[in-house]
XYZ file of C-alpha atoms in Angstrom:
764
model
C 0.000 0.000 0.000
C 0.955 3.633 -0.439
C 1.572 5.014 3.047
C 2.291 8.693 2.418
C 3.250 11.480 0.065
C 6.644 12.505 1.440
C 7.372 15.497 -0.760
C 5.544 17.687 -3.262
C 6.750 20.587 -5.365
C 5.239 22.623 -8.215
C 2.020 20.575 -8.279
C -0.498 23.186 -9.377
C -2.541 24.625 -6.530
C -0.883 22.405 -3.891
C 1.386 24.064 -1.371
C 4.909 22.578 -1.528
C 6.198 20.456 1.319
C 9.050 18.028 1.938
C 10.003 15.209 4.269
C 10.558 17.815 6.962
C 6.791 18.407 7.014
C 4.398 16.175 8.929
C 2.939 13.792 6.368
C -0.525 12.366 7.058
C -0.625 8.570 6.735
C -2.740 6.847 4.089
C -4.566 3.708 5.175
C -6.443 0.995 3.343
C -9.566 3.169 2.887
C -9.062 6.876 2.210
C -11.822 9.477 1.784
C -10.701 12.880 0.479
C -13.169 15.783 0.377
C -12.528 19.091 -1.370
C -14.332 21.841 -3.228
C -14.146 22.127 -7.009
C -10.775 23.600 -7.949
C -9.137 22.416 -4.726
C -6.741 20.124 -6.630
C -8.467 16.727 -6.730
C -7.615 16.132 -10.401
C -3.989 17.103 -9.779
C -3.931 14.765 -6.785
C -5.158 11.793 -8.856
C -2.607 12.558 -11.597
C 0.168 11.954 -9.081
C -1.118 8.386 -8.665
C -1.642 8.009 -12.425
C 2.055 8.871 -12.899
C 2.885 5.777 -10.844
C 0.356 3.693 -12.802
C 1.893 4.534 -16.171
C 5.505 4.906 -15.062
C 5.801 8.465 -16.323
C 4.690 11.904 -15.257
C 1.235 12.730 -16.630
C 1.168 15.386 -19.321
C -1.392 17.552 -17.514
C 0.875 17.964 -14.505
C 3.205 21.003 -14.590
C 6.526 20.204 -16.254
C 8.403 21.233 -13.096
C 6.292 19.018 -10.844
C 8.218 16.794 -8.438
C 6.909 14.416 -5.805
C 7.741 11.249 -3.912
C 5.553 8.534 -2.412
C 6.412 5.838 0.104
C 5.014 2.303 0.136
C 4.439 0.064 3.130
C 7.462 -2.095 2.246
C 9.742 0.947 2.371
C 9.925 1.473 -1.392
C 10.122 5.135 -2.350
C 9.204 6.310 -5.859
C 10.134 9.789 -7.025
C 8.814 11.769 -9.950
C 10.229 12.372 -12.448
C 13.503 10.531 -11.713
C 12.525 7.157 -10.267
C 9.097 6.277 -11.632
C 8.233 2.738 -12.573
C 4.926 1.008 -13.090
C 3.331 -1.095 -10.389
C 2.465 -3.751 -13.007
C -1.111 -2.521 -13.370
C -1.433 -2.592 -9.584
C -2.593 1.047 -9.560
C -5.829 2.060 -11.342
C -6.996 5.674 -11.472
C -10.494 6.817 -12.432
C -10.558 10.539 -13.170
C -11.369 12.935 -15.992
C -8.203 11.854 -17.825
C -9.378 8.235 -17.709
C -12.722 9.208 -19.222
C -10.990 11.279 -21.884
C -8.704 8.370 -22.824
C -11.420 5.737 -23.014
C -14.498 7.570 -24.385
C -15.106 9.422 -27.601
C -18.476 10.909 -26.791
C -18.837 12.721 -30.098
C -18.388 9.441 -31.977
C -20.398 7.363 -29.520
C -17.396 5.008 -29.053
C -15.425 3.560 -26.134
C -12.129 1.721 -25.887
C -12.299 -2.060 -25.357
C -12.278 -3.747 -21.956
C -10.672 -7.162 -22.287
C -11.936 -10.245 -20.471
C -10.437 -13.710 -20.614
C -12.435 -16.020 -22.914
C -13.377 -19.544 -21.873
C -11.455 -21.129 -24.770
C -8.152 -19.783 -23.516
C -8.303 -21.441 -20.087
C -4.823 -22.977 -20.333
C -3.237 -19.671 -21.259
C -5.241 -18.015 -18.496
C -3.807 -20.432 -15.931
C -0.287 -19.659 -17.116
C -1.058 -15.953 -16.937
C -2.370 -16.322 -13.401
C 0.790 -18.144 -12.306
C 2.971 -15.475 -13.848
C 0.949 -12.711 -12.241
C 1.223 -14.492 -8.903
C 5.007 -14.433 -9.358
C 5.206 -10.790 -10.371
C 4.990 -9.325 -6.827
C 7.846 -11.508 -5.592
C 9.884 -10.713 -8.715
C 9.176 -7.033 -8.205
C 10.181 -7.395 -4.558
C 13.422 -9.103 -5.601
C 14.130 -6.283 -7.997
C 13.323 -3.674 -5.344
C 15.589 -5.472 -2.871
C 18.354 -5.691 -5.474
C 17.956 -1.988 -6.235
C 18.268 -1.148 -2.558
C 21.273 -3.441 -2.189
C 22.933 -1.806 -5.183
C 22.077 1.616 -3.800
C 23.605 0.656 -0.447
C 26.701 -0.850 -2.097
C 27.182 2.227 -4.274
C 26.729 4.537 -1.305
C 29.209 2.562 0.781
C 31.749 2.626 -2.064
C 31.177 6.315 -2.787
C 31.393 7.212 0.910
C 34.584 5.155 1.284
C 36.251 6.798 -1.731
C 35.144 10.271 -0.677
C 36.301 9.919 2.929
C 39.556 8.169 1.981
C 40.341 10.785 -0.672
C 39.585 13.504 1.860
C 41.955 11.899 4.364
C 44.730 11.499 1.774
C 44.214 15.060 0.511
C 44.935 16.370 4.007
C 48.324 14.622 3.877
C 49.214 15.824 0.365
C 48.971 19.556 1.095
C 48.293 20.483 -2.497
C 48.134 24.210 -3.120
C 45.720 24.644 -6.034
C 44.888 21.070 -7.017
C 42.299 18.902 -5.345
C 42.654 15.218 -4.619
C 39.177 13.706 -4.761
C 37.433 10.371 -5.234
C 37.995 10.143 -9.054
C 41.776 10.549 -8.621
C 41.802 8.011 -5.790
C 39.864 5.564 -7.985
C 42.369 6.065 -10.803
C 45.243 5.391 -8.373
C 43.603 2.114 -7.304
C 43.176 1.135 -10.949
C 46.612 2.262 -12.232
C 48.881 0.820 -9.532
C 49.370 -2.889 -8.920
C 50.451 -4.263 -5.563
C 54.058 -4.482 -6.753
C 54.007 -0.726 -7.468
C 52.963 0.145 -3.938
C 55.108 0.838 -0.921
C 54.334 1.070 2.778
C 55.910 3.983 4.634
C 56.914 3.892 8.273
C 55.476 6.470 10.610
C 58.668 8.560 10.368
C 58.839 8.201 6.570
C 55.217 9.264 6.221
C 55.831 12.254 8.463
C 58.955 13.180 6.480
C 57.102 12.963 3.160
C 54.274 15.084 4.525
C 56.685 17.747 5.802
C 58.305 17.871 2.376
C 54.854 18.393 0.830
C 54.194 21.271 3.237
C 57.425 23.080 2.293
C 56.462 25.157 -0.714
C 59.999 26.625 -0.921
C 63.191 24.690 -0.043
C 65.460 25.587 2.909
C 68.758 27.389 2.083
C 71.871 25.521 1.069
C 74.332 24.814 3.877
C 78.065 25.375 4.252
C 80.339 23.519 6.717
C 83.986 22.733 7.386
C 84.975 19.193 6.550
C 87.206 18.403 9.578
C 89.433 15.343 9.856
C 89.942 13.194 12.931
C 93.669 12.245 13.370
C 94.634 8.701 14.222
C 95.769 8.776 17.882
C 96.522 5.086 18.384
C 100.326 5.702 18.257
C 100.040 8.583 20.716
C 98.043 6.259 22.952
C 100.883 3.697 22.812
C 103.539 6.336 23.480
C 101.713 7.873 26.440
C 101.018 4.437 27.864
C 104.696 3.510 27.557
C 105.817 6.830 29.060
C 103.491 6.522 32.054
C 104.604 2.971 32.729
C 108.379 3.862 32.509
C 110.346 3.349 35.804
C 113.226 5.909 36.323
C 113.826 5.139 40.003
C 117.281 3.612 39.307
C 118.819 7.019 38.823
C 117.249 8.636 41.822
C 118.895 8.865 45.313
C 117.479 6.769 48.109
C 115.723 9.658 49.780
C 113.913 10.663 46.581
C 112.947 7.034 45.922
C 111.108 7.194 49.218
C 109.624 10.578 48.333
C 109.261 10.579 44.525
C 106.880 13.552 44.520
C 109.792 15.744 45.705
C 111.843 14.955 42.633
C 110.966 18.100 40.731
C 111.253 20.196 43.904
C 114.723 18.871 44.491
C 115.727 19.523 40.872
C 114.577 23.111 41.001
C 116.270 23.603 44.426
C 119.616 22.256 43.213
C 119.549 24.575 40.247
C 118.858 27.556 42.542
C 121.637 26.737 45.017
C 124.201 26.279 42.240
C 123.120 29.433 40.472
C 123.658 31.448 43.660
C 126.744 29.480 44.839
C 125.119 28.624 48.130
C 127.034 26.260 50.448
C 124.237 25.767 52.916
C 120.735 24.438 52.322
C 118.230 27.274 52.567
C 115.628 24.894 53.899
C 117.490 22.963 56.648
C 120.504 25.253 57.172
C 122.933 22.341 57.023
C 126.010 22.428 54.880
C 125.623 21.468 51.237
C 128.741 19.587 50.235
C 130.130 19.252 46.757
C 129.659 15.478 46.978
C 125.936 15.945 47.729
C 125.540 18.324 44.819
C 127.278 15.870 42.508
C 124.952 13.055 43.649
C 121.901 15.222 42.981
C 123.222 16.278 39.571
C 123.599 12.630 38.600
C 120.070 11.801 39.804
C 118.510 14.829 38.121
C 120.245 14.587 34.779
C 118.930 15.302 31.314
C 116.839 12.046 31.081
C 114.372 13.421 33.638
C 114.261 16.625 31.689
C 113.472 14.650 28.547
C 110.654 12.795 30.286
C 109.152 16.039 31.470
C 109.418 17.497 27.999
C 107.640 14.419 26.560
C 104.885 14.741 29.138
C 104.381 18.400 28.232
C 104.464 17.621 24.513
C 101.845 14.874 24.806
C 99.705 17.036 27.072
C 99.697 19.775 24.414
C 98.806 17.267 21.706
C 95.958 15.889 23.826
C 94.634 19.432 24.349
C 94.753 20.034 20.597
C 93.007 16.706 19.959
C 90.233 17.552 22.423
C 89.717 20.856 20.623
C 89.457 18.976 17.319
C 86.872 16.612 18.794
C 84.945 19.560 20.204
C 85.052 21.398 16.875
C 83.770 18.299 15.082
C 80.932 17.889 17.566
C 79.694 21.470 17.268
C 80.595 22.342 13.675
C 77.648 20.609 12.001
C 74.282 22.332 11.190
C 71.296 21.679 13.443
C 68.762 19.042 12.396
C 66.000 21.549 11.599
C 68.227 23.300 9.044
C 68.108 20.281 6.730
C 65.418 19.416 4.203
C 62.784 17.023 5.477
C 63.739 14.201 3.107
C 67.179 13.763 4.788
C 66.496 15.265 8.217
C 65.767 12.076 10.143
C 68.749 10.240 8.615
C 71.005 13.193 9.379
C 69.780 13.451 12.959
C 70.474 9.764 13.591
C 73.978 9.956 12.067
C 74.836 13.121 14.015
C 73.742 11.575 17.310
C 75.894 8.510 16.632
C 78.884 10.702 15.744
C 78.464 12.698 18.965
C 78.381 9.438 20.896
C 81.610 8.265 19.227
C 83.312 11.629 19.782
C 82.317 11.584 23.438
C 84.021 8.180 23.687
C 87.201 9.624 22.162
C 87.029 12.695 24.368
C 86.744 10.474 27.437
C 89.891 8.518 26.392
C 91.803 11.778 25.826
C 90.701 13.075 29.244
C 91.992 9.881 30.919
C 95.341 10.117 29.098
C 95.686 13.746 30.191
C 94.973 12.745 33.797
C 97.628 9.995 33.643
C 100.220 12.438 32.213
C 99.488 14.872 35.025
C 100.028 12.106 37.603
C 103.232 10.983 35.881
C 104.607 14.484 35.980
C 104.541 14.539 39.749
C 105.487 10.878 40.130
C 108.294 10.496 37.613
C 110.013 7.706 39.465
C 106.885 5.482 39.423
C 105.467 3.163 36.734
C 101.739 4.026 36.745
C 98.950 1.440 36.512
C 96.748 2.547 33.525
C 93.107 1.449 33.482
C 90.094 2.119 31.240
C 92.110 2.631 28.079
C 91.444 0.847 24.782
C 93.940 -1.303 23.039
C 95.758 0.213 20.065
C 93.731 -2.009 17.742
C 90.441 -0.841 19.266
C 91.615 2.764 19.062
C 92.353 2.340 15.367
C 88.934 0.811 14.720
C 87.045 3.436 16.724
C 88.923 6.243 15.031
C 88.025 4.811 11.648
C 84.395 4.557 12.741
C 84.412 8.240 13.665
C 85.924 9.080 10.285
C 83.185 7.014 8.565
C 80.524 8.818 10.570
C 81.976 12.118 9.487
C 81.902 11.088 5.866
C 78.284 9.944 6.211
C 77.332 13.347 7.568
C 79.220 15.088 4.808
C 77.382 12.949 2.249
C 74.019 13.772 3.827
C 74.815 17.472 3.773
C 75.828 17.236 0.133
C 72.529 15.372 -0.526
C 70.706 18.197 1.224
C 72.246 20.792 -1.042
C 71.551 18.604 -4.063
C 67.927 18.215 -2.949
C 67.512 21.966 -2.883
C 68.017 22.017 -6.646
C 65.490 19.167 -7.067
C 62.947 20.394 -4.500
C 59.950 20.428 -6.874
C 60.688 16.906 -8.113
C 61.166 15.628 -4.599
C 57.837 17.113 -3.511
C 56.114 15.292 -6.361
C 57.889 12.061 -5.424
C 56.784 12.578 -1.810
C 53.172 12.983 -2.980
C 53.333 9.787 -5.022
C 54.841 7.947 -2.048
C 52.022 9.151 0.217
C 49.370 8.176 -2.320
C 50.911 4.741 -2.841
C 51.094 4.229 0.915
C 47.383 4.892 1.404
C 46.371 2.944 -1.695
C 48.219 -0.047 -0.254
C 46.653 0.532 3.169
C 43.112 0.626 1.730
C 43.509 -1.776 -1.199
C 41.725 -4.718 0.424
C 38.704 -2.717 1.545
C 38.427 -0.985 -1.827
C 38.560 -4.306 -3.673
C 35.901 -5.741 -1.362
C 33.565 -2.769 -1.861
C 34.038 -2.885 -5.643
C 33.254 -6.603 -5.598
C 30.136 -5.967 -3.482
C 29.032 -3.304 -5.924
C 29.591 -5.580 -8.933
C 27.688 -8.413 -7.254
C 24.793 -6.089 -6.407
C 24.723 -4.822 -10.002
C 24.691 -8.395 -11.270
C 21.812 -9.299 -8.932
C 19.842 -6.283 -10.111
C 20.496 -7.099 -13.773
C 19.352 -10.684 -13.235
C 16.275 -9.784 -11.184
C 15.298 -7.036 -13.628
C 15.741 -9.464 -16.524
C 13.536 -12.050 -14.817
C 10.881 -9.421 -14.088
C 10.892 -8.076 -17.647
C 10.759 -11.603 -19.064
C 7.758 -12.411 -16.873
C 5.998 -9.186 -17.857
C 6.666 -9.767 -21.533
C 5.354 -13.320 -21.262
C 2.280 -12.056 -19.390
C 1.615 -9.456 -22.116
C 1.921 -12.132 -24.797
C -0.525 -14.390 -22.935
C -2.985 -11.512 -22.567
C -2.880 -10.887 -26.289
C -3.499 -14.573 -26.830
C -6.539 -14.824 -24.540
C -8.155 -11.398 -24.894
C -11.751 -10.885 -25.855
C -13.789 -7.815 -24.982
C -17.224 -9.005 -25.951
C -18.243 -10.521 -22.574
C -17.494 -7.238 -20.815
C -20.391 -5.518 -22.633
C -22.927 -7.499 -20.621
C -21.257 -6.500 -17.335
C -21.134 -2.835 -18.376
C -24.756 -2.779 -19.561
C -26.016 -4.330 -16.349
C -24.221 -1.713 -14.290
C -25.498 1.145 -16.486
C -29.050 -0.121 -16.180
C -28.817 -0.268 -12.394
C -27.314 3.205 -12.305
C -29.901 4.897 -14.490
C -32.900 2.743 -13.599
C -33.669 1.952 -17.270
C -32.265 0.045 -20.249
C -32.366 2.848 -22.806
C -28.548 3.132 -23.052
C -26.199 0.222 -23.625
C -22.800 -0.589 -25.114
C -22.335 -2.969 -28.020
C -19.020 -4.728 -28.783
C -17.296 -3.854 -32.049
C -14.148 -5.396 -33.484
C -12.085 -2.808 -31.598
C -13.942 -1.284 -28.657
C -17.609 -0.493 -28.073
C -20.373 1.534 -29.629
C -22.841 3.453 -27.466
C -26.483 2.862 -28.327
C -29.814 4.307 -27.268
C -32.911 2.151 -27.835
C -30.720 -0.233 -29.850
C -29.460 2.429 -32.246
C -26.175 4.325 -32.348
C -26.374 7.413 -30.162
C -26.855 10.656 -32.037
C -25.148 13.570 -30.263
C -23.615 13.171 -26.830
C -25.189 11.645 -23.716
C -26.204 13.870 -20.801
C -23.707 14.509 -18.002
C -25.536 12.078 -15.728
C -25.476 9.424 -18.456
C -21.778 10.016 -19.055
C -21.108 9.521 -15.357
C -23.131 6.297 -15.259
C -21.453 4.902 -18.395
C -17.911 5.848 -17.423
C -18.058 4.540 -13.837
C -19.735 1.301 -15.003
C -17.070 0.943 -17.645
C -14.327 1.516 -15.058
C -15.746 -1.010 -12.586
C -15.977 -3.626 -15.328
C -12.298 -3.069 -16.186
C -10.959 -3.457 -12.655
C -10.544 -7.221 -12.982
C -9.974 -7.346 -16.721
C -6.766 -8.719 -18.241
C -6.534 -11.230 -15.388
C -5.974 -8.481 -12.864
C -6.877 -9.241 -9.235
C -8.755 -6.708 -7.123
C -7.027 -7.797 -3.926
C -3.675 -6.787 -5.456
C -4.878 -3.423 -6.775
C -4.703 0.167 -5.506
C -7.826 1.997 -6.762
C -8.201 5.782 -6.961
C -11.659 7.161 -7.890
C -12.239 10.888 -8.420
C -15.783 12.371 -8.365
C -17.740 9.217 -9.224
C -21.196 10.875 -8.797
C -21.113 14.039 -10.919
C -24.569 15.076 -12.218
C -26.338 12.036 -10.742
C -29.699 12.383 -9.051
C -30.071 11.321 -5.415
C -31.200 7.779 -6.244
C -28.383 7.200 -8.715
C -25.898 8.829 -6.372
C -26.794 6.536 -3.486
C -26.639 3.540 -5.807
C -23.253 4.649 -7.167
C -21.773 5.008 -3.680
C -23.106 1.607 -2.608
C -21.858 -0.003 -5.801
C -18.378 1.450 -5.398
C -18.278 0.280 -1.797
C -19.406 -3.258 -2.590
C -17.328 -3.667 -5.761
C -14.071 -2.133 -4.473
C -14.039 -2.919 -0.745
C -11.727 -5.905 -1.308
C -9.072 -3.795 -3.049
C -5.640 -3.692 -1.466
C -6.122 0.066 -1.049
C -8.907 2.462 -2.045
C -8.995 6.260 -2.444
C -12.317 8.088 -2.980
C -12.132 11.804 -3.840
C -15.277 13.902 -4.034
C -16.613 17.447 -3.885
C -20.166 16.231 -3.249
C -21.441 16.531 0.325
C -23.876 13.637 -0.067
C -21.154 11.376 -1.481
C -18.911 12.388 1.425
C -21.643 11.467 3.896
C -22.262 8.084 2.289
C -18.649 6.944 2.430
C -18.190 8.505 5.838
C -21.016 6.285 7.101
C -19.614 3.228 5.295
C -16.187 3.600 6.880
C -17.051 5.079 10.260
C -16.192 1.863 12.108
C -12.906 1.612 10.192
C -12.021 5.215 11.042
C -12.737 4.554 14.726
C -12.361 0.818 15.281
C -14.367 -0.676 18.140
C -11.412 -2.755 19.313
C -7.976 -1.436 20.224
C -6.661 -2.110 16.721
C -5.243 0.469 14.316
C -7.739 2.399 12.143
C -7.980 1.182 8.565
C -9.651 4.344 7.187
C -8.525 7.975 6.945
C -10.672 11.047 6.222
C -8.961 14.023 4.592
C -9.850 17.556 3.515
C -8.290 19.631 0.742
C -7.907 22.889 2.638
C -7.609 25.883 0.278
C -6.128 29.110 1.598
C -4.698 32.288 0.145
C -1.582 33.298 2.126
C -1.007 36.986 2.708
C 2.350 36.718 0.931
C 0.834 35.358 -2.298
C -1.823 36.263 -4.825
C -2.489 32.567 -5.475
C -4.464 30.026 -3.519
C -2.677 27.037 -1.998
C -4.097 23.643 -1.063
C -2.937 21.512 1.841
C -4.069 17.975 2.664
C -5.333 17.961 6.260
C -7.551 15.786 8.427
C -11.264 16.192 7.679
C -12.590 18.918 10.040
C -14.783 17.640 12.836
C -17.789 19.708 11.686
C -17.698 18.027 8.265
C -16.923 14.617 9.735
C -19.734 14.478 12.301
C -22.620 16.314 10.587
C -24.462 15.542 7.354
C -24.897 19.232 6.499
C -22.132 21.694 5.738
C -24.065 24.353 7.698
C -21.956 23.939 10.848
C -18.707 24.045 8.901
C -19.760 27.221 7.058
C -20.760 28.890 10.307
C -17.377 28.006 11.867
C -15.660 29.758 8.938
C -17.782 32.851 9.584
C -16.741 32.871 13.260
C -13.055 32.530 12.304
C -13.413 35.401 9.842
C -15.068 37.546 12.517
C -12.316 36.735 15.044
C -9.609 37.743 12.573
C -10.807 41.338 12.933
C -8.821 43.769 10.853
C -5.995 41.281 10.262
C -5.615 39.317 7.054
C -7.696 36.128 6.704
C -6.470 33.295 4.488
C -10.110 32.327 3.887
C -11.279 35.861 3.050
C -11.592 35.105 -0.668
C -14.394 32.570 -0.055
C -16.382 34.512 2.549
C -18.999 36.052 0.158
C -20.115 32.571 -0.927
C -19.925 31.205 2.628
C -22.047 34.082 3.945
C -24.614 33.744 1.149
C -24.922 29.976 1.596
C -25.325 30.288 5.393
C -27.876 33.059 4.932
C -29.882 30.902 2.482
C -29.985 27.954 4.895
C -30.997 30.066 7.891
C -33.730 31.971 6.046
C -35.047 28.791 4.419
C -35.663 27.451 7.910
C -36.966 30.666 9.540
C -39.022 31.970 6.595
C -40.302 29.094 4.448
C -41.617 30.091 1.066
C -40.403 31.763 -2.106
C -40.847 35.429 -1.243
C -37.216 36.197 -2.052
C -34.562 37.455 0.280
C -35.873 41.042 0.487
C -39.339 39.745 1.289
C -37.907 37.472 3.955
C -36.027 40.383 5.511
C -39.297 42.347 5.699
C -41.053 39.321 7.154
C -38.411 39.009 9.908
C -38.587 42.730 10.749
C -42.364 42.410 11.116
C -42.054 39.332 13.334
C -39.180 40.638 15.496
C -39.662 44.329 16.404
C -36.182 44.546 17.973
C -34.603 43.773 14.618
C -33.376 47.021 13.039
C -33.949 47.051 9.299
C -31.048 49.371 8.456
C -28.581 46.928 9.987
C -29.508 44.415 7.286
C -28.357 46.619 4.396
C -25.003 44.802 4.188
C -26.905 41.527 3.634
C -28.873 43.104 0.803
C -25.563 44.050 -0.823
C -24.473 40.406 -0.369
C -27.607 39.122 -2.115
C -27.095 41.530 -5.012
C -23.489 40.423 -5.621
C -23.670 36.699 -4.865
C -26.057 34.422 -6.737
C -27.889 31.631 -4.980
C -25.667 28.641 -4.107
C -26.980 25.119 -3.651
C -23.735 23.457 -2.567
C -20.113 24.081 -1.809
C -18.960 24.034 -5.445
C -18.804 27.803 -5.634
C -16.983 28.405 -2.379
C -13.603 28.602 -4.058
C -14.538 31.236 -6.639
C -13.628 34.891 -6.247
C -16.182 37.658 -5.630
C -16.418 41.356 -6.436
C -17.209 42.101 -2.793
C -14.465 43.848 -0.869
C -13.094 42.522 2.398
C -14.684 45.470 4.199
C -18.066 44.595 2.700
C -17.560 40.990 3.833
C -16.865 42.153 7.385
C -20.021 44.269 7.344
C -22.085 41.363 5.985
C -20.616 39.057 8.642
C -21.560 41.482 11.396
C -25.072 41.879 9.940
C -25.662 38.121 9.574
C -24.568 37.343 13.141
C -26.693 40.237 14.438
C -29.776 38.989 12.570
C -29.323 35.387 13.785
C -28.910 36.519 17.404
C -32.032 38.721 17.260
C -34.244 36.225 15.412
C -33.164 33.017 17.179
C -30.808 33.776 20.107
C -30.895 30.216 21.448
C -30.009 28.746 18.049
C -27.283 31.334 17.602
C -25.844 30.681 21.063
C -25.802 26.886 20.721
C -24.415 27.017 17.175
C -21.651 29.422 18.230
C -20.713 27.207 21.156
C -20.693 24.100 18.955
C -18.631 25.671 16.174
C -16.126 27.350 18.489
C -14.784 24.117 19.995
């Protein structure tokens, strides 16, 4: 079943709305009441667009709408229309125009299945029984394909968006089509996975629109100090105690003090020791000269020489450590490699610096303890020193190479940025390759399912059409149509007679001359429609029926019969819509479906009553129709009198402000006045005579206050029903307000109790 109209745009007099608006639900039985011109024909053409799978020509070209079915299917016009396999049947003025040629007295054929084609009919029935499930399969496949496409599109869009943020393109976008092309162009062997640091480096390179400056540096060399290590070790371990006097052997730290003292005493020709005051003999001086000879001087000179060389070497190590550029000065493509190499070099240099510091400490100790062989600890072997020195030299060369690569990269910055982009794209293509392939496969499978299900459905429909052509005969339908026409009109004067193609209309057995009356046209067309509902093997229980104004120009007897016939013939339809402007027709169907509108049990209602509410907004010079629930005063009373009076009260309450119903007030006032006076002043004296009669009967009634009603009667012709309520009048709004005030005054003076009760009832 159709559950709702979810959106409507540019549909004639109808006000536009979308899914954001509250949509009233359709049920199995739907009664829609509206005045002439309220949009009933337009409303039925929406359904006819679904029936024929294309927008009806009498709808505006810009019309758009969507309807939702109980199974969740949503059909949109004009983009997603498809037929419901004859499941929707619309009776409206367009139907009559298509099927009847009144001037020629002809009608299109209605095909029934002949008895001689029973076997073909059985096949047709089986196929038609399969069609709903085939249609459901197709609908499911369409939804699956829609879901698969959406999932793929969403994945590509979001992935492309994520990659684009990493690419930092200036004026070029990276979107789903480019991502798709990357997936298609690159095979797995072309792709590469970047580490976190590599991805960050590539992204930083993409960010740098201009390259960093070229760098300059001093290419220092680290000397090999393994020989100096051997020499210092040998020097510190040398024992010179054999040439030292016994006293100085016991006190080796005084060796240099004694040497300097001897030199001072001899220089000043002193015979006594300045420290102890004792005599200083020539023999003692000779002994000291022998002990403090030139070999000690040589050792001291070697110690000083090596100490100076160690100081120079430490300066070299320090210069190497701090002579290189900082990490952030290098281009991003070599920065991380450079940082790692520089840290390793610093570590190696710190090792060398520590060895030099230890050697310097040992030399300082040796200088004050010349007569001792020192124990040296924590020093590398000469072989290890050679290897570590070479390692430092290799580290230096690596850094030099990286710096040269940096400067070279400056000249190739644009190319490197492009290579970084390709690397980033390849990384993310590889990362998402499996999911992309899976989504593409899902999409292909869904497309294949839809192609297969659509092919099966089309094959079944084609076969059904071929079987219908094989078994069709329209002759038997004439009897059904004629019986219905006779019951409608109460006589057998008019009938249809089967021709080779279609029917001929006859009166008293002869071809009709001229055109039938409007009542006869209504009887013929609705009988014809009812006879066609189950033609071509169609089943009523599978059909959605829409009937617009089925009782035009029928007398009361025929109208009652028509309503009863429609109810009895169409009550078993899957879903039924009745649209009418006739109050009596409204009342008949309202009575039929009252229990369905308000079920006795706790179950859901199966009937809905609607009203085509026509208003003229203050912001527009055109009327607009909205589908609303049938007002209580039309739903619960057989006469429109209460509804009309409620409109008068609303107009009165609006005061000087704009009223959306102002355009219809002249007709509403005239119709209400007619009903009231017909009850209070029976007879055909005319409105002026009835005014005079009321003034004579009710002395308190002031005649001059009724002048506005006289103006109303002069402008507005007599109205028998609501058909004219939507037409425009020459009365001004001010004249309508005056007439409203006069009518309410007259009713209160003539029948205050009636006026009071009616006002209370219509104000709820």
